[in-house]
CSV table of N, CA and C in Angstrom, one decimal:
chain,number,residue,atom,x,y,z
A,6,MET,N,30.2,-19.3,78.2
A,6,MET,CA,31.3,-19.2,77.2
A,6,MET,C,31.4,-17.7,76.8
A,7,ILE,N,32.6,-17.2,76.8
A,7,ILE,CA,32.9,-15.9,76.3
A,7,ILE,C,33.4,-16.0,74.9
A,8,TRP,N,32.7,-15.2,74.1
A,8,TRP,CA,33.1,-15.1,72.6
A,8,TRP,C,34.0,-13.9,72.4
A,9,LYS,N,35.1,-14.2,71.7
A,9,LYS,CA,36.0,-13.1,71.3
A,9,LYS,C,36.3,-13.2,69.9
A,10,PRO,N,36.2,-12.1,69.1
A,10,PRO,CA,36.6,-12.1,67.7
A,10,PRO,C,38.1,-11.9,67.6
A,11,ASN,N,38.7,-12.3,66.5
A,11,ASN,CA,40.1,-12.1,66.2
A,11,ASN,C,40.2,-10.7,65.7
A,12,VAL,N,41.0,-9.9,66.3
A,12,VAL,CA,41.2,-8.5,65.9
A,12,VAL,C,42.3,-8.4,64.9
A,13,THR,N,42.0,-7.9,63.7
A,13,THR,CA,43.1,-7.8,62.7
A,13,THR,C,43.1,-6.4,62.2
A,14,VAL,N,44.2,-6.1,61.5
A,14,VAL,CA,44.5,-4.8,60.9
A,14,VAL,C,44.9,-5.0,59.5
A,15,ALA,N,44.6,-4.0,58.6
A,15,ALA,CA,45.0,-4.1,57.2
A,15,ALA,C,45.3,-2.7,56.7
A,16,ALA,N,46.0,-2.7,55.6
A,16,ALA,CA,46.4,-1.4,54.9
A,16,ALA,C,46.0,-1.5,53.4
A,17,VAL,N,45.2,-0.5,53.0
A,17,VAL,CA,44.9,-0.3,51.6
A,17,VAL,C,45.8,0.8,51.1
A,18,VAL,N,46.7,0.5,50.2
A,18,VAL,CA,47.6,1.4,49.6
A,18,VAL,C,47.5,1.5,48.1
A,19,GLU,N,47.3,2.7,47.5
A,19,GLU,CA,47.1,2.8,46.1
A,19,GLU,C,48.1,3.8,45.6
A,20,GLN,N,48.8,3.4,44.5
A,20,GLN,CA,49.7,4.3,43.8
A,20,GLN,C,49.5,4.2,42.3
A,21,LYS,N,49.2,5.3,41.7
A,21,LYS,CA,49.1,5.4,40.2
A,21,LYS,C,48.1,4.3,39.7
A,22,GLY,N,47.0,4.1,40.4
A,22,GLY,CA,46.0,3.2,40.0
A,22,GLY,C,46.2,1.8,40.3
A,23,LYS,N,47.3,1.5,41.1
A,23,LYS,CA,47.6,0.1,41.5
A,23,LYS,C,47.6,0.0,43.0
A,24,PHE,N,47.2,-1.2,43.5
A,24,PHE,CA,47.0,-1.4,44.9
A,24,PHE,C,48.1,-2.4,45.3
A,25,LEU,N,48.6,-2.2,46.5
A,25,LEU,CA,49.6,-3.1,47.1
A,25,LEU,C,48.9,-4.3,47.7
A,26,LEU,N,49.3,-5.5,47.2
A,26,LEU,CA,48.7,-6.8,47.7
A,26,LEU,C,49.9,-7.7,48.1
A,27,VAL,N,49.6,-8.7,48.9
A,27,VAL,CA,50.5,-9.7,49.2
A,27,VAL,C,50.0,-11.0,48.7
A,28,GLU,N,50.8,-11.9,48.2
A,28,GLU,CA,50.5,-13.2,47.9
A,28,GLU,C,51.1,-14.1,49.0
A,29,GLU,N,50.2,-14.9,49.6
A,29,GLU,CA,50.6,-15.7,50.8
A,29,GLU,C,50.2,-17.1,50.6
A,30,GLN,N,51.1,-18.0,51.1
A,30,GLN,CA,50.9,-19.4,51.2
A,30,GLN,C,50.0,-19.8,52.3
A,31,GLN,N,49.0,-20.6,52.1
A,31,GLN,CA,48.1,-21.0,53.1
A,31,GLN,C,48.3,-22.5,53.5
A,32,GLY,N,48.9,-22.7,54.6
A,32,GLY,CA,49.1,-24.0,55.2
A,32,GLY,C,50.0,-24.9,54.2
A,33,ALA,N,49.6,-26.2,54.2
A,33,ALA,CA,50.4,-27.1,53.4
A,33,ALA,C,49.9,-27.1,51.9
A,34,SER,N,48.8,-26.5,51.7
A,34,SER,CA,48.3,-26.4,50.3
A,34,SER,C,49.3,-25.6,49.4
A,35,SER,N,49.3,-26.0,48.1
A,35,SER,CA,50.2,-25.3,47.2
A,35,SER,C,49.5,-24.0,46.7
A,36,GLU,N,48.2,-23.8,47.0
A,36,GLU,CA,47.5,-22.7,46.6
A,36,GLU,C,47.9,-21.4,47.4
A,37,THR,N,48.1,-20.3,46.6
A,37,THR,CA,48.4,-19.1,47.3
A,37,THR,C,47.2,-18.2,47.2
A,38,LEU,N,47.0,-17.3,48.2
A,38,LEU,CA,45.9,-16.4,48.2
A,38,LEU,C,46.4,-14.9,48.3
A,39,PHE,N,45.6,-14.0,47.9
A,39,PHE,CA,45.9,-12.6,47.9
A,39,PHE,C,45.2,-11.8,49.0
A,40,ASN,N,45.8,-10.8,49.5
A,40,ASN,CA,45.3,-10.1,50.6
A,40,ASN,C,45.9,-8.7,50.6
A,41,GLN,N,45.3,-7.7,51.3
A,41,GLN,CA,46.1,-6.5,51.6
A,41,GLN,C,47.1,-6.9,52.7
A,42,PRO,N,48.1,-6.1,52.9
A,42,PRO,CA,49.0,-6.3,54.0
A,42,PRO,C,48.1,-6.3,55.3
A,43,ALA,N,48.1,-7.4,56.0
A,43,ALA,CA,47.2,-7.5,57.1
A,43,ALA,C,47.6,-8.6,58.1
A,44,GLY,N,47.1,-8.5,59.3
A,44,GLY,CA,47.4,-9.5,60.3
A,44,GLY,C,46.8,-9.2,61.6
A,45,HIS,N,47.1,-10.0,62.6
A,45,HIS,CA,46.5,-9.9,63.9
A,45,HIS,C,47.2,-8.7,64.7
A,46,LEU,N,46.4,-8.0,65.5
A,46,LEU,CA,46.9,-7.0,66.4
A,46,LEU,C,47.6,-7.7,67.5
A,47,GLU,N,48.8,-7.1,67.9
A,47,GLU,CA,49.6,-7.7,68.9
A,47,GLU,C,49.4,-7.0,70.3
A,48,PRO,N,49.6,-7.7,71.4
A,48,PRO,CA,49.4,-7.1,72.7
A,48,PRO,C,50.2,-5.8,72.8
A,49,GLY,N,49.6,-4.8,73.4
A,49,GLY,CA,50.3,-3.5,73.7
A,49,GLY,C,50.5,-2.5,72.6
A,50,GLU,N,50.1,-2.9,71.4
A,50,GLU,CA,50.3,-1.9,70.3
A,50,GLU,C,48.9,-1.3,70.0
A,51,SER,N,49.0,-0.1,69.5
A,51,SER,CA,47.7,0.6,69.1
A,51,SER,C,47.2,0.0,67.8
A,52,ILE,N,46.0,0.2,67.4
A,52,ILE,CA,45.5,-0.4,66.2
A,52,ILE,C,46.2,0.2,65.0
A,53,PRO,N,46.5,1.5,64.9
A,53,PRO,CA,47.3,2.0,63.7
A,53,PRO,C,48.7,1.4,63.7
A,54,GLU,N,49.3,1.3,64.9
A,54,GLU,CA,50.7,0.7,65.0
A,54,GLU,C,50.7,-0.7,64.4
A,55,GLY,N,49.6,-1.5,64.6
A,55,GLY,CA,49.5,-2.8,64.1
A,55,GLY,C,49.5,-2.8,62.6
A,56,ALA,N,48.8,-1.9,62.0
A,56,ALA,CA,48.7,-1.8,60.5
A,56,ALA,C,50.1,-1.4,60.0
A,57,ILE,N,50.8,-0.5,60.6
A,57,ILE,CA,52.1,-0.1,60.2
A,57,ILE,C,53.1,-1.3,60.3
A,58,ARG,N,53.0,-2.0,61.4
A,58,ARG,CA,53.9,-3.2,61.6
A,58,ARG,C,53.6,-4.3,60.5
A,59,GLU,N,52.3,-4.6,60.3
A,59,GLU,CA,52.0,-5.7,59.4
A,59,GLU,C,52.4,-5.3,58.0
A,60,ALA,N,52.2,-4.1,57.6
A,60,ALA,CA,52.7,-3.7,56.2
A,60,ALA,C,54.2,-3.9,56.0
A,61,MET,N,54.9,-3.5,57.0
A,61,MET,CA,56.4,-3.6,56.9
A,61,MET,C,56.7,-5.1,56.9
A,62,GLU,N,56.2,-5.9,57.8
A,62,GLU,CA,56.5,-7.3,57.9
A,62,GLU,C,56.1,-8.1,56.6
A,63,GLU,N,55.1,-7.7,55.9
A,63,GLU,CA,54.6,-8.5,54.8
A,63,GLU,C,55.0,-7.9,53.4
A,64,THR,N,55.5,-6.6,53.4
A,64,THR,CA,55.9,-6.0,52.1
A,64,THR,C,57.2,-5.4,52.1
A,65,GLY,N,57.8,-5.0,53.2
A,65,GLY,CA,59.0,-4.2,53.2
A,65,GLY,C,58.8,-2.8,53.0
A,66,TYR,N,57.6,-2.3,52.9
A,66,TYR,CA,57.2,-0.9,52.8
A,66,TYR,C,56.9,-0.3,54.1
A,67,THR,N,57.3,1.0,54.3
A,67,THR,CA,56.9,1.8,55.5
A,67,THR,C,55.5,2.4,55.1
A,68,PHE,N,54.5,2.0,55.9
A,68,PHE,CA,53.2,2.5,55.7
A,68,PHE,C,52.8,3.6,56.6
A,69,VAL,N,52.2,4.7,56.1
A,69,VAL,CA,51.7,5.8,56.9
A,69,VAL,C,50.2,5.8,56.8
A,70,PRO,N,49.5,5.5,57.9
A,70,PRO,CA,48.0,5.5,57.8
A,70,PRO,C,47.5,6.9,57.9
A,71,TYR,N,46.7,7.4,57.0
A,71,TYR,CA,46.1,8.7,57.0
A,71,TYR,C,44.6,8.6,57.5
A,72,TRP,N,44.0,7.5,57.1
A,72,TRP,CA,42.5,7.4,57.4
A,72,TRP,C,42.2,6.0,57.9
A,73,LEU,N,41.2,5.9,58.7
A,73,LEU,CA,40.6,4.7,59.0
A,73,LEU,C,39.6,4.4,57.9
A,74,GLN,N,39.8,3.4,57.2
A,74,GLN,CA,39.0,3.0,56.0
A,74,GLN,C,37.7,2.5,56.4
A,75,GLY,N,37.7,1.6,57.4
A,75,GLY,CA,36.4,1.0,57.9
A,75,GLY,C,36.8,0.0,58.9
A,76,VAL,N,35.7,-0.5,59.6
A,76,VAL,CA,35.8,-1.6,60.6
A,76,VAL,C,34.9,-2.6,60.1
A,77,TYR,N,35.4,-3.8,59.8
A,77,TYR,CA,34.6,-4.9,59.2
A,77,TYR,C,34.5,-6.1,60.1
A,78,ASN,N,33.3,-6.6,60.2
A,78,ASN,CA,33.0,-7.8,61.0
A,78,ASN,C,32.7,-8.9,60.0
A,79,TRP,N,33.6,-9.9,59.9
A,79,TRP,CA,33.4,-11.0,59.0
A,79,TRP,C,33.6,-12.3,59.6
A,80,HIS,N,32.7,-13.3,59.3
A,80,HIS,CA,32.8,-14.6,59.9
A,80,HIS,C,33.2,-15.6,58.8
A,81,SER,N,34.3,-16.3,59.0
A,81,SER,CA,34.8,-17.3,58.0
A,81,SER,C,34.2,-18.6,58.4
A,82,SER,N,33.4,-19.1,57.5
A,82,SER,CA,32.8,-20.5,57.7
A,82,SER,C,33.9,-21.6,57.5
A,83,ALA,N,34.9,-21.3,56.8
A,83,ALA,CA,36.0,-22.2,56.6
A,83,ALA,C,36.7,-22.7,57.9
A,84,ASN,N,36.9,-21.7,58.8
A,84,ASN,CA,37.5,-22.0,60.1
A,84,ASN,C,36.7,-21.6,61.3
A,85,ASP,N,35.4,-21.3,61.0
A,85,ASP,CA,34.5,-20.9,62.1
A,85,ASP,C,35.1,-19.9,63.0
A,86,THR,N,35.6,-18.8,62.4
A,86,THR,CA,36.2,-17.7,63.1
A,86,THR,C,35.7,-16.4,62.7
A,87,THR,N,35.4,-15.5,63.7
A,87,THR,CA,35.0,-14.2,63.4
A,87,THR,C,36.2,-13.2,63.5
A,88,TYR,N,36.3,-12.4,62.5
A,88,TYR,CA,37.4,-11.4,62.4
A,88,TYR,C,36.8,-10.0,62.5
A,89,LEU,N,37.4,-9.2,63.3
A,89,LEU,CA,37.0,-7.8,63.4
A,89,LEU,C,38.2,-7.0,62.8
A,90,ARG,N,38.1,-6.5,61.6
A,90,ARG,CA,39.2,-6.0,60.9
A,90,ARG,C,39.1,-4.5,60.8
A,91,PHE,N,40.2,-3.8,61.3
A,91,PHE,CA,40.4,-2.4,61.2
A,91,PHE,C,41.3,-2.1,60.0
A,92,THR,N,40.7,-1.5,58.9
A,92,THR,CA,41.4,-1.2,57.7
A,92,THR,C,41.7,0.3,57.6
A,93,PHE,N,43.0,0.5,57.2
A,93,PHE,CA,43.5,1.9,57.0
A,93,PHE,C,43.8,2.2,55.6
A,94,SER,N,43.7,3.4,55.2
A,94,SER,CA,44.3,3.8,53.9
A,94,SER,C,45.3,4.9,54.2
A,95,GLY,N,46.3,4.9,53.3
A,95,GLY,CA,47.4,5.8,53.5
A,95,GLY,C,48.4,5.6,52.4
A,96,GLU,N,49.7,5.9,52.6
A,96,GLU,CA,50.7,5.8,51.6
A,96,GLU,C,51.9,5.1,52.2
A,97,VAL,N,52.7,4.7,51.2
A,97,VAL,CA,54.0,4.1,51.6
A,97,VAL,C,55.1,5.2,51.4
A,98,THR,N,56.0,5.3,52.3
A,98,THR,CA,57.0,6.3,52.2
A,98,THR,C,58.4,5.8,51.9
A,99,ASP,N,58.6,4.5,52.1
A,99,ASP,CA,60.0,4.0,52.0
A,99,ASP,C,59.8,2.5,51.7
A,100,PHE,N,60.9,1.9,51.1
A,100,PHE,CA,60.9,0.5,50.7
A,100,PHE,C,62.3,-0.1,51.0
A,101,ASP,N,62.3,-1.2,51.7
A,101,ASP,CA,63.5,-1.9,52.0
A,101,ASP,C,63.5,-3.2,51.2
A,102,PRO,N,64.2,-3.2,50.0
A,102,PRO,CA,64.2,-4.4,49.2
A,102,PRO,C,64.9,-5.6,49.8
A,103,ASP,N,65.6,-5.4,50.9
A,103,ASP,CA,66.3,-6.5,51.6
A,103,ASP,C,65.6,-7.0,52.8
A,104,TYR,N,64.4,-6.4,53.1
A,104,TYR,CA,63.6,-6.8,54.3
A,104,TYR,C,63.2,-8.3,54.2
A,105,GLN,N,63.4,-9.0,55.2
A,105,GLN,CA,63.0,-10.4,55.2
A,105,GLN,C,61.5,-10.5,55.5
A,106,LEU,N,60.7,-10.8,54.5
A,106,LEU,CA,59.2,-10.9,54.7
A,106,LEU,C,58.8,-12.0,55.6
A,107,ASP,N,57.6,-11.8,56.2
A,107,ASP,CA,57.1,-12.8,57.1
A,107,ASP,C,57.0,-14.2,56.5
A,108,THR,N,57.1,-15.2,57.3
A,108,THR,CA,56.9,-16.6,56.8
A,108,THR,C,55.6,-16.7,56.2
A,109,GLY,N,55.5,-17.4,55.0
A,109,GLY,CA,54.3,-17.6,54.3
A,109,GLY,C,54.0,-16.6,53.2
A,110,ILE,N,54.7,-15.4,53.3
A,110,ILE,CA,54.5,-14.4,52.2
A,110,ILE,C,55.4,-14.8,51.0
A,111,VAL,N,54.7,-15.0,49.9
A,111,VAL,CA,55.4,-15.4,48.7
A,111,VAL,C,55.9,-14.1,48.0
A,112,SER,N,55.1,-13.1,48.0
A,112,SER,CA,55.6,-11.8,47.3
A,112,SER,C,54.6,-10.7,47.7
A,113,ALA,N,55.1,-9.5,47.5
A,113,ALA,CA,54.2,-8.3,47.6
A,113,ALA,C,54.3,-7.6,46.2
A,114,GLY,N,53.2,-7.1,45.7
A,114,GLY,CA,53.3,-6.4,44.4
A,114,GLY,C,52.1,-5.5,44.3
A,115,TRP,N,52.2,-4.8,43.1
A,115,TRP,CA,51.2,-3.7,42.8
A,115,TRP,C,50.3,-4.3,41.7
A,116,TYR,N,49.0,-4.2,41.9
A,116,TYR,CA,48.0,-4.7,41.0
A,116,TYR,C,46.9,-3.7,40.7
A,117,ASP,N,46.5,-3.6,39.4
A,117,ASP,CA,45.5,-2.7,39.0
A,117,ASP,C,44.1,-3.4,39.3
A,118,LEU,N,43.1,-2.6,39.3
A,118,LEU,CA,41.7,-3.1,39.6
A,118,LEU,C,41.3,-4.3,38.8
A,119,TYR,N,41.6,-4.3,37.5
A,119,TYR,CA,41.3,-5.4,36.6
A,119,TYR,C,42.0,-6.7,37.1
A,120,GLU,N,43.3,-6.6,37.4
A,120,GLU,CA,44.0,-7.8,37.8
A,120,GLU,C,43.4,-8.3,39.2
A,121,ILE,N,43.1,-7.4,40.1
A,121,ILE,CA,42.5,-7.8,41.3
A,121,ILE,C,41.2,-8.5,41.2
A,122,GLU,N,40.3,-8.0,40.3
A,122,GLU,CA,39.1,-8.6,40.0
A,122,GLU,C,39.2,-10.0,39.4
A,123,LYS,N,40.2,-10.2,38.6
A,123,LYS,CA,40.5,-11.5,38.0
A,123,LYS,C,40.9,-12.5,39.0
A,124,LEU,N,41.5,-12.0,40.1
A,124,LEU,CA,42.0,-12.9,41.2
A,124,LEU,C,41.0,-13.1,42.3
A,125,THR,N,39.8,-12.7,42.1
A,125,THR,CA,38.8,-12.7,43.2
A,125,THR,C,38.7,-14.1,43.8
A,126,HIS,N,38.7,-15.2,43.0
A,126,HIS,CA,38.6,-16.5,43.5
A,126,HIS,C,39.8,-16.9,44.4
A,127,ARG,N,40.9,-16.1,44.4
A,127,ARG,CA,42.0,-16.3,45.2
A,127,ARG,C,42.2,-15.3,46.3
A,128,HIS,N,41.2,-14.5,46.5
A,128,HIS,CA,41.3,-13.5,47.6
A,128,HIS,C,41.1,-14.3,49.0
A,129,ARG,N,41.9,-13.9,50.0
A,129,ARG,CA,41.8,-14.5,51.3
A,129,ARG,C,40.5,-14.4,51.9
A,130,SER,N,39.8,-13.3,51.6
A,130,SER,CA,38.4,-13.1,52.1
A,130,SER,C,37.7,-12.1,51.2
A,131,PRO,N,36.4,-12.0,51.4
A,131,PRO,CA,35.7,-11.0,50.6
A,131,PRO,C,36.0,-9.6,51.0
A,132,LEU,N,36.7,-9.4,52.1
A,132,LEU,CA,37.1,-8.1,52.6
A,132,LEU,C,38.1,-7.5,51.7
A,133,VAL,N,38.9,-8.3,50.9
A,133,VAL,CA,39.9,-7.7,50.0
A,133,VAL,C,39.2,-6.8,49.0
A,134,MET,N,38.2,-7.2,48.3
A,134,MET,CA,37.6,-6.4,47.3
A,134,MET,C,36.7,-5.4,48.0
A,135,GLN,N,36.0,-5.7,49.1
A,135,GLN,CA,35.2,-4.7,49.7
A,135,GLN,C,36.0,-3.5,50.2
A,136,CYS,N,37.1,-3.7,50.7
A,136,CYS,CA,38.0,-2.6,51.2
A,136,CYS,C,38.4,-1.7,50.0
A,137,ILE,N,38.8,-2.3,48.9
A,137,ILE,CA,39.2,-1.6,47.8
A,137,ILE,C,38.0,-0.8,47.2
A,138,GLN,N,36.8,-1.4,47.1
A,138,GLN,CA,35.6,-0.7,46.7
A,138,GLN,C,35.3,0.5,47.6
A,139,ASP,N,35.4,0.3,48.9
A,139,ASP,CA,35.2,1.4,49.9
A,139,ASP,C,36.2,2.5,49.7
A,140,TYR,N,37.4,2.1,49.5
A,140,TYR,CA,38.5,3.1,49.2
A,140,TYR,C,38.1,4.0,48.0
A,141,LEU,N,37.7,3.3,46.9
A,141,LEU,CA,37.4,3.9,45.6
A,141,LEU,C,36.2,4.9,45.7
A,142,THR,N,35.3,4.6,46.6
A,142,THR,CA,34.1,5.4,46.8
A,142,THR,C,34.4,6.6,47.8
A,143,GLY,N,35.6,6.6,48.3
A,143,GLY,CA,36.0,7.7,49.2
A,143,GLY,C,35.6,7.6,50.6
A,144,GLN,N,35.4,6.3,51.1
A,144,GLN,CA,35.0,6.1,52.5
A,144,GLN,C,36.3,6.3,53.3
A,145,ARG,N,36.2,7.3,54.2
A,145,ARG,CA,37.4,7.6,55.1
A,145,ARG,C,36.9,8.2,56.4
A,146,TYR,N,37.6,7.8,57.5
A,146,TYR,CA,37.3,8.4,58.8
A,146,TYR,C,38.6,8.8,59.5
A,147,PRO,N,38.5,9.8,60.3
A,147,PRO,CA,39.8,10.2,61.0
A,147,PRO,C,40.3,9.1,61.9
A,148,VAL,N,41.6,8.9,61.8
A,148,VAL,CA,42.3,7.8,62.6
A,148,VAL,C,42.1,8.2,64.1
A,149,GLU,N,41.9,9.4,64.4
A,149,GLU,CA,41.8,9.9,65.8
A,149,GLU,C,40.5,9.3,66.5
A,150,LEU,N,39.6,8.7,65.7
A,150,LEU,CA,38.5,8.0,66.3
A,150,LEU,C,38.9,6.9,67.2
A,151,LEU,N,40.1,6.3,66.9
A,151,LEU,CA,40.6,5.2,67.7
A,151,LEU,C,41.4,5.7,68.9
A,152,VAL,N,41.0,5.4,70.0
A,152,VAL,CA,41.6,5.9,71.2
A,152,VAL,C,42.4,4.8,71.9
A,153,GLN,N,43.7,5.1,72.2
A,153,GLN,CA,44.5,4.1,72.8
A,153,GLN,C,44.7,4.5,74.3
A,154,ASN,N,44.3,3.7,75.2
A,154,ASN,CA,44.4,4.0,76.6
A,154,ASN,C,45.2,2.9,77.3
A,155,ASN,N,46.5,3.2,77.7
A,155,ASN,CA,47.4,2.2,78.3
A,155,ASN,C,47.4,2.3,79.8
A,156,ASN,N,46.4,3.0,80.4
A,156,ASN,CA,46.4,3.1,81.8
A,156,ASN,C,45.7,1.9,82.4
A,157,ASN,N,46.1,1.4,83.5
A,157,ASN,CA,45.5,0.2,84.1
A,157,ASN,C,44.3,0.5,84.9
């Protein structure tokens, strides 16, 4: 058996002490969960391109990744899935209020650290808080560490 993790990308964006989060519907449940703009890497795109795309699809904001925040390996016991998450920090440069957000996204908004900590029980994964804490401690790596090779 060949094991393969699910590769995901995420964006940590902070403005004036508030972080951009998405509130998303999970399945048929009425409960919503909070996450950074994040999702699965798609075939043919670079890892930073995936983070840019996911931020736009989930928030309507144009995200510019300046730093690789970290690479996180997390196993969800809820669905017995391992995620390899590439998280970027950067800024948003534009907003399209008319952008049709991805299915399942209830809203995108800006939350301060106190609000985010109060919502811990509704975080999609423990990576939400860990990525914010890593950002706040100044953890950053050059995006150029990630090499995209499209040659066959």
